[in-house]
Amino acid sequence: MINRTTKMAAGALALIFVVTLAPTALPAHAAPPAGAAAAIDELLERRAEAVRIRDKDAFMATIDPASERFVERQGRLFDAMRSVDFASYSLVTKWERFGDLVRPSDKARYPGAEDVAIPLTEERYRIAGFDPEEAAEDLFYTFVKRDGEWSVAEDTDLDDLALFSARHLWDRGALEPRRSDHFLQWQHPCSGENCLTLGAEFLPLAESGLKRVDEYWHGPWTRRVIVLVPSSQGELRRMLQTSIDLDNFVAFAYSTIDLAHGIDFTGHRIILNPNAFEVQTRERVLTILTHELAHIATRDSSGVFIPTWIEEGFAEVTAYDRDPSALAFFDARVEAGEFDGRLPKDFEFTTGDGTEIYMSYQEAQSAISYFIERWGLDRFETFYVRLGRVGISPGTSSYHVDSALRETIGVSLANFASAWARASARD
Ligand SMILES: [Zn+2]
């Protein structure tokens, strides 16, 4: 049974979320139709230019008029994009990633078309004043050729393969911006009773969270963050492209992956879960925002081999400002003999019931608290940066964590884990 206290605690979890790359083991790797690549790139350049100069006619002229529902949706999309201040915007095909993904069943949807192609299209953009680097999202536009001209006819044809085109907040309608020194908050205009209303104290709390993060993280980061407030959990799920039980989480730190130069995390956002966020005290809102900001602050130093217990542990330590009472649930489980003495695995932060997920967060927080108590905050940052620097290379995450621990504090992963477990049992 999950008691109310536990459930509230579990509901307060905040998860880091990096867009996963589409699977690479897809059957099709067909080459683009003859002459298509250059013509489609020219079409995409016209479309991106139309976004940049806010020319709706030019934008709509890139769409296949035969796709009536798509035409309608794209008209609304363009209107909503007017509220977005793009510093840059471009669209480029990446045939080299998957080739042409079009199947006979896709072609059959466009009778009369001379040709149909679905390469991966990369959308790259920067929000003015907030993105120092381009956010990079995957789109799966269906391109059709009629009378010798290519146009965009759909962006959902590969949904059945779980190849979803990215969805932004502006895909679901206009945005209402609110600003503070370091934050931009976007949500849809609120009509009716079902939307999350954030009070005037929300952005000042975000600013306080930023100050707290400054005490815990000294590496370089943008310190300019966009907070997205979807209108519904459905909208949130579609933006995150996830099947996890969202009821267990109240907010997400979201980043895109840019593959242009190795693997870079870009386009950092905080996304709130409108269902879980509404009943929160001021102190909880501060904690949640600080937690997410700690994730975003560390993104530029993060890497593919940093396990979740390190990410979530550091975010929780920062969020609770090392308040020992924030580990009350963990302490009670230890006391009751319900602590297995091992570091939580990545999947234990997203699967299982809310109480068990919460215990993983508590274990992570305890382990990072232990690190910082014993070796200091500066040494933790050195360790994190050292581990984050490892690019694509052989070896498991544990192997790289072990090497980074030995180098920075002179202790193996196994010895760190057992020393932490012993210290936890003693306290
Ligand atoms: Zn988190």
CSV table of N, CA and C in Angstrom, one decimal, residues 137-261:
chain,number,residue,atom,x,y,z
A,137,GLU,N,16.0,18.8,-33.4
A,137,GLU,CA,14.9,17.8,-33.2
A,137,GLU,C,14.7,17.0,-34.5
A,138,ASP,N,14.2,15.8,-34.4
A,138,ASP,CA,14.0,14.9,-35.6
A,138,ASP,C,12.5,15.1,-36.0
A,139,LEU,N,12.4,15.3,-37.3
A,139,LEU,CA,11.0,15.3,-37.9
A,139,LEU,C,11.0,14.3,-39.0
A,140,PHE,N,9.8,13.7,-39.2
A,140,PHE,CA,9.6,12.7,-40.3
A,140,PHE,C,8.6,13.2,-41.3
A,141,TYR,N,9.0,14.2,-42.1
A,141,TYR,CA,8.1,14.7,-43.1
A,141,TYR,C,8.0,13.7,-44.2
A,142,THR,N,6.7,13.6,-44.7
A,142,THR,CA,6.5,12.9,-45.9
A,142,THR,C,6.5,13.9,-47.1
A,143,PHE,N,7.5,13.7,-48.0
A,143,PHE,CA,7.5,14.6,-49.2
A,143,PHE,C,6.9,13.9,-50.4
A,144,VAL,N,6.0,14.6,-51.0
A,144,VAL,CA,5.4,14.1,-52.2
A,144,VAL,C,5.7,14.9,-53.5
A,145,LYS,N,5.8,14.3,-54.6
A,145,LYS,CA,6.1,15.0,-55.8
A,145,LYS,C,4.9,14.9,-56.7
A,146,ARG,N,4.4,16.1,-57.1
A,146,ARG,CA,3.3,16.2,-58.0
A,146,ARG,C,3.6,17.2,-59.1
A,147,ASP,N,3.3,16.9,-60.3
A,147,ASP,CA,3.7,17.8,-61.4
A,147,ASP,C,5.1,18.3,-61.4
A,148,GLY,N,6.0,17.4,-61.0
A,148,GLY,CA,7.4,17.7,-60.9
A,148,GLY,C,7.9,18.5,-59.7
A,149,GLU,N,6.9,18.9,-58.8
A,149,GLU,CA,7.3,19.7,-57.7
A,149,GLU,C,7.1,18.9,-56.4
A,150,TRP,N,8.1,19.1,-55.5
A,150,TRP,CA,8.0,18.4,-54.2
A,150,TRP,C,7.3,19.3,-53.2
A,151,SER,N,6.5,18.7,-52.3
A,151,SER,CA,6.0,19.5,-51.1
A,151,SER,C,5.8,18.5,-49.9
A,152,VAL,N,5.5,19.1,-48.8
A,152,VAL,CA,5.4,18.4,-47.5
A,152,VAL,C,3.9,18.0,-47.4
A,153,ALA,N,3.7,16.7,-47.2
A,153,ALA,CA,2.3,16.2,-47.1
A,153,ALA,C,1.9,15.7,-45.7
A,154,GLU,N,2.8,15.4,-44.9
A,154,GLU,CA,2.4,14.8,-43.6
A,154,GLU,C,3.6,14.8,-42.7
A,155,ASP,N,3.4,14.6,-41.4
A,155,ASP,CA,4.6,14.4,-40.5
A,155,ASP,C,4.2,13.3,-39.4
A,156,THR,N,3.2,12.5,-39.7
A,156,THR,CA,2.9,11.4,-38.8
A,156,THR,C,2.8,10.0,-39.4
A,157,ASP,N,3.3,9.9,-40.7
A,157,ASP,CA,3.1,8.6,-41.4
A,157,ASP,C,3.9,7.5,-40.7
A,158,LEU,N,5.0,7.8,-40.0
A,158,LEU,CA,5.8,6.7,-39.4
A,158,LEU,C,5.5,6.5,-37.9
A,159,ASP,N,4.4,7.1,-37.4
A,159,ASP,CA,4.1,6.9,-36.0
A,159,ASP,C,4.0,5.5,-35.7
A,160,ASP,N,3.5,4.6,-36.6
A,160,ASP,CA,3.3,3.2,-36.3
A,160,ASP,C,4.7,2.5,-36.1
A,161,LEU,N,5.8,3.2,-36.5
A,161,LEU,CA,7.1,2.6,-36.3
A,161,LEU,C,7.8,3.3,-35.1
A,162,ALA,N,6.9,4.1,-34.4
A,162,ALA,CA,7.5,4.9,-33.2
A,162,ALA,C,8.5,5.9,-33.7
A,163,LEU,N,8.5,6.3,-34.9
A,163,LEU,CA,9.3,7.4,-35.4
A,163,LEU,C,8.4,8.6,-35.4
A,164,PHE,N,8.4,9.3,-34.3
A,164,PHE,CA,7.5,10.4,-34.1
A,164,PHE,C,8.2,11.7,-34.5
A,165,SER,N,7.6,12.6,-35.2
A,165,SER,CA,8.1,13.9,-35.4
A,165,SER,C,8.0,14.7,-34.1
A,166,ALA,N,9.1,15.5,-33.8
A,166,ALA,CA,9.1,16.2,-32.5
A,166,ALA,C,7.9,17.1,-32.4
A,167,ARG,N,7.4,17.2,-31.2
A,167,ARG,CA,6.2,18.2,-31.0
A,167,ARG,C,6.7,19.2,-29.9
A,168,HIS,N,6.5,20.5,-30.3
A,168,HIS,CA,6.9,21.6,-29.4
A,168,HIS,C,5.6,22.0,-28.7
A,169,LEU,N,5.7,22.9,-27.8
A,169,LEU,CA,4.6,23.5,-27.1
A,169,LEU,C,3.7,24.3,-28.2
A,170,TRP,N,4.4,24.9,-29.2
A,170,TRP,CA,3.7,25.7,-30.1
A,170,TRP,C,3.0,24.8,-31.2
A,171,ASP,N,3.2,23.5,-31.2
A,171,ASP,CA,2.4,22.7,-32.1
A,171,ASP,C,0.9,22.6,-31.6
A,172,ARG,N,0.7,22.9,-30.3
A,172,ARG,CA,-0.7,22.7,-29.8
A,172,ARG,C,-1.3,24.1,-29.6
A,173,GLY,N,-0.8,25.1,-30.2
A,173,GLY,CA,-1.5,26.4,-30.1
A,173,GLY,C,-0.6,27.5,-29.6
A,174,ALA,N,-1.2,28.7,-29.6
A,174,ALA,CA,-0.4,30.0,-29.2
A,174,ALA,C,0.2,29.9,-27.8
A,175,LEU,N,1.2,30.7,-27.6
A,175,LEU,CA,1.9,30.7,-26.3
A,175,LEU,C,1.8,32.0,-25.7
A,176,GLU,N,1.7,32.0,-24.4
A,176,GLU,CA,1.7,33.2,-23.6
A,176,GLU,C,3.0,33.3,-22.8
A,177,PRO,N,3.9,34.2,-23.2
A,177,PRO,CA,5.2,34.3,-22.5
A,177,PRO,C,5.2,35.1,-21.2
A,178,ARG,N,6.0,34.7,-20.2
A,178,ARG,CA,6.2,35.5,-19.1
A,178,ARG,C,7.7,35.5,-18.9
A,179,ARG,N,8.3,36.6,-18.5
A,179,ARG,CA,9.8,36.7,-18.4
A,179,ARG,C,10.2,37.1,-17.0
A,180,SER,N,11.4,36.6,-16.6
A,180,SER,CA,12.1,37.2,-15.5
A,180,SER,C,13.6,37.3,-15.9
A,181,ASP,N,14.5,37.6,-15.0
A,181,ASP,CA,15.9,37.9,-15.5
A,181,ASP,C,16.5,36.7,-16.2
A,182,HIS,N,16.3,35.5,-15.7
A,182,HIS,CA,16.9,34.3,-16.3
A,182,HIS,C,15.9,33.3,-16.9
A,183,PHE,N,14.7,33.6,-16.9
A,183,PHE,CA,13.7,32.6,-17.3
A,183,PHE,C,12.7,33.1,-18.3
A,184,LEU,N,12.2,32.2,-19.1
A,184,LEU,CA,11.1,32.5,-20.0
A,184,LEU,C,10.1,31.4,-19.8
A,185,GLN,N,8.9,31.7,-19.4
A,185,GLN,CA,7.9,30.7,-19.1
A,185,GLN,C,6.8,30.8,-20.3
A,186,TRP,N,6.6,29.6,-20.9
A,186,TRP,CA,5.6,29.5,-21.9
A,186,TRP,C,4.4,28.7,-21.5
A,187,GLN,N,3.2,29.1,-21.7
A,187,GLN,CA,2.1,28.2,-21.6
A,187,GLN,C,1.0,28.7,-22.6
A,188,HIS,N,0.0,27.8,-22.8
A,188,HIS,CA,-1.0,28.3,-23.7
A,188,HIS,C,-2.0,29.2,-22.9
A,189,PRO,N,-2.6,30.1,-23.7
A,189,PRO,CA,-3.6,30.9,-23.0
A,189,PRO,C,-4.6,30.0,-22.2
A,190,CYS,N,-4.9,30.4,-21.0
A,190,CYS,CA,-5.7,29.5,-20.1
A,190,CYS,C,-7.1,29.8,-20.3
A,191,SER,N,-7.9,28.8,-20.9
A,191,SER,CA,-9.3,29.0,-21.0
A,191,SER,C,-10.0,27.8,-20.4
A,192,GLY,N,-11.0,28.0,-19.5
A,192,GLY,CA,-11.6,26.9,-18.8
A,192,GLY,C,-10.9,26.6,-17.5
A,193,GLU,N,-11.3,25.5,-16.9
A,193,GLU,CA,-10.8,25.3,-15.5
A,193,GLU,C,-9.7,24.2,-15.5
A,194,ASN,N,-9.4,23.6,-16.7
A,194,ASN,CA,-8.5,22.5,-16.6
A,194,ASN,C,-7.0,22.8,-16.8
A,195,CYS,N,-6.7,24.1,-16.8
A,195,CYS,CA,-5.3,24.4,-17.0
A,195,CYS,C,-4.6,24.8,-15.7
A,196,LEU,N,-3.3,24.5,-15.7
A,196,LEU,CA,-2.5,24.8,-14.6
A,196,LEU,C,-2.2,26.3,-14.5
A,197,THR,N,-2.6,26.9,-13.4
A,197,THR,CA,-2.3,28.3,-13.2
A,197,THR,C,-1.1,28.5,-12.3
A,198,LEU,N,-0.1,29.1,-12.8
A,198,LEU,CA,1.1,29.4,-11.9
A,198,LEU,C,1.0,30.8,-11.5
A,199,GLY,N,1.1,31.0,-10.2
A,199,GLY,CA,1.0,32.3,-9.6
A,199,GLY,C,2.2,33.2,-9.9
A,200,ALA,N,2.1,34.5,-9.5
A,200,ALA,CA,3.1,35.5,-9.8
A,200,ALA,C,4.4,35.1,-9.0
A,201,GLU,N,4.3,34.2,-8.1
A,201,GLU,CA,5.6,33.9,-7.3
A,201,GLU,C,6.4,32.8,-8.0
A,202,PHE,N,5.8,32.2,-9.1
A,202,PHE,CA,6.5,31.1,-9.8
A,202,PHE,C,7.9,31.5,-10.3
A,203,LEU,N,8.0,32.6,-11.1
A,203,LEU,CA,9.3,32.9,-11.7
A,203,LEU,C,10.3,33.4,-10.6
A,204,PRO,N,9.9,34.2,-9.6
A,204,PRO,CA,10.8,34.5,-8.5
A,204,PRO,C,11.3,33.3,-7.8
A,205,LEU,N,10.5,32.2,-7.7
A,205,LEU,CA,11.0,31.0,-7.1
A,205,LEU,C,12.1,30.3,-8.0
A,206,ALA,N,11.8,30.4,-9.3
A,206,ALA,CA,12.8,29.9,-10.2
A,206,ALA,C,14.2,30.7,-10.1
A,207,GLU,N,14.1,32.0,-9.9
A,207,GLU,CA,15.3,32.8,-9.7
A,207,GLU,C,16.0,32.4,-8.4
A,208,SER,N,15.2,32.1,-7.3
A,208,SER,CA,15.8,31.6,-6.1
A,208,SER,C,16.5,30.2,-6.3
A,209,GLY,N,15.9,29.4,-7.1
A,209,GLY,CA,16.4,28.1,-7.4
A,209,GLY,C,17.8,28.2,-8.1
A,210,LEU,N,17.8,29.2,-9.0
A,210,LEU,CA,19.1,29.4,-9.8
A,210,LEU,C,20.2,29.8,-8.8
A,211,LYS,N,19.9,30.7,-7.8
A,211,LYS,CA,20.9,31.1,-6.8
A,211,LYS,C,21.4,29.9,-6.1
A,212,ARG,N,20.5,28.9,-5.7
A,212,ARG,CA,20.9,27.8,-5.0
A,212,ARG,C,21.8,26.9,-5.9
A,213,VAL,N,21.5,26.7,-7.1
A,213,VAL,CA,22.3,25.9,-8.0
A,213,VAL,C,23.7,26.6,-8.1
A,214,ASP,N,23.8,27.9,-8.1
A,214,ASP,CA,25.1,28.6,-8.2
A,214,ASP,C,26.0,28.2,-7.0
A,215,GLU,N,25.4,27.8,-5.9
A,215,GLU,CA,26.2,27.4,-4.7
A,215,GLU,C,26.8,26.0,-4.9
A,216,TYR,N,26.1,25.2,-5.8
A,216,TYR,CA,26.5,23.8,-5.9
A,216,TYR,C,27.2,23.5,-7.2
A,217,TRP,N,27.1,24.3,-8.2
A,217,TRP,CA,27.7,24.0,-9.5
A,217,TRP,C,28.4,25.2,-10.0
A,218,HIS,N,29.7,25.0,-10.3
A,218,HIS,CA,30.6,26.1,-10.7
A,218,HIS,C,31.0,26.1,-12.2
A,219,GLY,N,30.7,25.0,-12.8
A,219,GLY,CA,31.1,24.8,-14.2
A,219,GLY,C,30.2,25.8,-15.1
A,220,PRO,N,30.7,26.0,-16.3
A,220,PRO,CA,30.0,27.0,-17.2
A,220,PRO,C,28.6,26.4,-17.6
A,221,TRP,N,27.6,27.3,-17.7
A,221,TRP,CA,26.3,26.9,-18.3
A,221,TRP,C,25.6,28.2,-18.6
A,222,THR,N,24.5,28.1,-19.3
A,222,THR,CA,23.9,29.3,-19.9
A,222,THR,C,23.2,30.2,-18.8
A,223,ARG,N,22.6,29.6,-17.8
A,223,ARG,CA,21.9,30.3,-16.8
A,223,ARG,C,20.7,31.1,-17.4
A,224,ARG,N,20.2,30.6,-18.5
A,224,ARG,CA,19.0,31.2,-19.2
A,224,ARG,C,18.1,30.0,-19.5
A,225,VAL,N,17.0,29.9,-19.0
A,225,VAL,CA,16.2,28.6,-19.1
A,225,VAL,C,14.7,28.9,-19.5
A,226,ILE,N,14.2,28.1,-20.4
A,226,ILE,CA,12.8,28.2,-20.8
A,226,ILE,C,12.0,27.1,-20.0
A,227,VAL,N,10.9,27.5,-19.4
A,227,VAL,CA,10.1,26.6,-18.7
A,227,VAL,C,8.8,26.4,-19.5
A,228,LEU,N,8.5,25.2,-19.9
A,228,LEU,CA,7.3,24.9,-20.7
A,228,LEU,C,6.2,24.3,-19.8
A,229,VAL,N,5.0,24.8,-20.0
A,229,VAL,CA,3.8,24.3,-19.2
A,229,VAL,C,2.8,23.8,-20.2
A,230,PRO,N,2.8,22.5,-20.4
A,230,PRO,CA,1.8,21.9,-21.3
A,230,PRO,C,0.4,22.0,-20.7
A,231,SER,N,-0.6,22.0,-21.5
A,231,SER,CA,-2.0,22.1,-21.0
A,231,SER,C,-2.5,20.8,-20.4
A,232,SER,N,-2.0,19.7,-20.9
A,232,SER,CA,-2.5,18.4,-20.4
A,232,SER,C,-1.4,17.4,-20.4
A,233,GLN,N,-1.6,16.3,-19.7
A,233,GLN,CA,-0.6,15.2,-19.6
A,233,GLN,C,-0.4,14.6,-21.0
A,234,GLY,N,-1.5,14.6,-21.8
A,234,GLY,CA,-1.4,14.1,-23.1
A,234,GLY,C,-0.4,14.9,-24.0
A,235,GLU,N,-0.5,16.2,-23.8
A,235,GLU,CA,0.5,17.0,-24.6
A,235,GLU,C,1.9,16.8,-24.1
A,236,LEU,N,2.1,16.7,-22.7
A,236,LEU,CA,3.4,16.4,-22.1
A,236,LEU,C,3.9,15.0,-22.7
A,237,ARG,N,3.1,14.0,-22.7
A,237,ARG,CA,3.5,12.7,-23.1
A,237,ARG,C,4.0,12.7,-24.6
A,238,ARG,N,3.3,13.5,-25.4
A,238,ARG,CA,3.6,13.5,-26.8
A,238,ARG,C,5.0,14.3,-27.0
A,239,MET,N,5.2,15.3,-26.2
A,239,MET,CA,6.4,16.1,-26.3
A,239,MET,C,7.6,15.2,-25.8
A,240,LEU,N,7.4,14.4,-24.8
A,240,LEU,CA,8.5,13.6,-24.3
A,240,LEU,C,8.7,12.3,-25.0
A,241,GLN,N,7.7,11.9,-25.8
A,241,GLN,CA,7.7,10.6,-26.5
A,241,GLN,C,8.0,9.5,-25.6
A,242,THR,N,7.3,9.4,-24.5
A,242,THR,CA,7.6,8.4,-23.5
A,242,THR,C,6.4,7.6,-23.1
A,243,SER,N,6.6,6.4,-22.6
A,243,SER,CA,5.5,5.5,-22.2
A,243,SER,C,5.6,5.3,-20.7
A,244,ILE,N,6.5,6.0,-20.0
A,244,ILE,CA,6.6,5.8,-18.5
A,244,ILE,C,5.3,6.4,-17.8
A,245,ASP,N,5.1,6.0,-16.6
A,245,ASP,CA,3.9,6.4,-15.8
A,245,ASP,C,4.2,7.9,-15.4
A,246,LEU,N,3.6,8.8,-16.1
A,246,LEU,CA,3.9,10.2,-15.8
A,246,LEU,C,3.4,10.7,-14.4
A,247,ASP,N,2.4,10.0,-13.9
A,247,ASP,CA,1.9,10.4,-12.6
A,247,ASP,C,2.9,10.4,-11.5
A,248,ASN,N,4.0,9.6,-11.7
A,248,ASN,CA,5.1,9.6,-10.7
A,248,ASN,C,6.0,10.8,-10.7
A,249,PHE,N,5.8,11.6,-11.7
A,249,PHE,CA,6.8,12.7,-11.9
A,249,PHE,C,6.2,14.1,-12.1
A,250,VAL,N,6.8,15.1,-11.5
A,250,VAL,CA,6.2,16.4,-11.5
A,250,VAL,C,6.8,17.3,-12.5
A,251,ALA,N,8.0,17.1,-12.9
A,251,ALA,CA,8.7,17.9,-13.8
A,251,ALA,C,9.9,17.2,-14.5
A,252,PHE,N,10.3,17.7,-15.6
A,252,PHE,CA,11.3,17.1,-16.4
A,252,PHE,C,12.3,18.1,-16.9
A,253,ALA,N,13.6,17.7,-16.9
A,253,ALA,CA,14.6,18.5,-17.5
A,253,ALA,C,14.8,17.9,-18.9
A,254,TYR,N,14.6,18.6,-19.9
A,254,TYR,CA,14.6,18.1,-21.3
A,254,TYR,C,15.7,18.7,-22.1
A,255,SER,N,16.5,17.8,-22.8
A,255,SER,CA,17.5,18.4,-23.7
A,255,SER,C,17.4,17.6,-25.1
A,256,THR,N,17.8,18.3,-26.1
A,256,THR,CA,17.9,17.6,-27.4
A,256,THR,C,19.3,17.1,-27.6
A,257,ILE,N,19.5,16.2,-28.5
A,257,ILE,CA,20.9,15.7,-28.7
A,257,ILE,C,21.3,16.2,-30.1
A,258,ASP,N,22.4,16.9,-30.2
A,258,ASP,CA,22.9,17.4,-31.5
A,258,ASP,C,24.1,16.5,-31.8
A,259,LEU,N,23.9,15.8,-33.0
A,259,LEU,CA,25.0,14.9,-33.4
A,259,LEU,C,26.0,15.5,-34.4
A,260,ALA,N,25.9,16.8,-34.6
A,260,ALA,CA,26.7,17.5,-35.5
A,260,ALA,C,28.2,17.3,-35.2
A,261,HIS,N,28.5,17.4,-33.9
A,261,HIS,CA,30.0,17.3,-33.5
A,261,HIS,C,30.0,16.3,-32.4
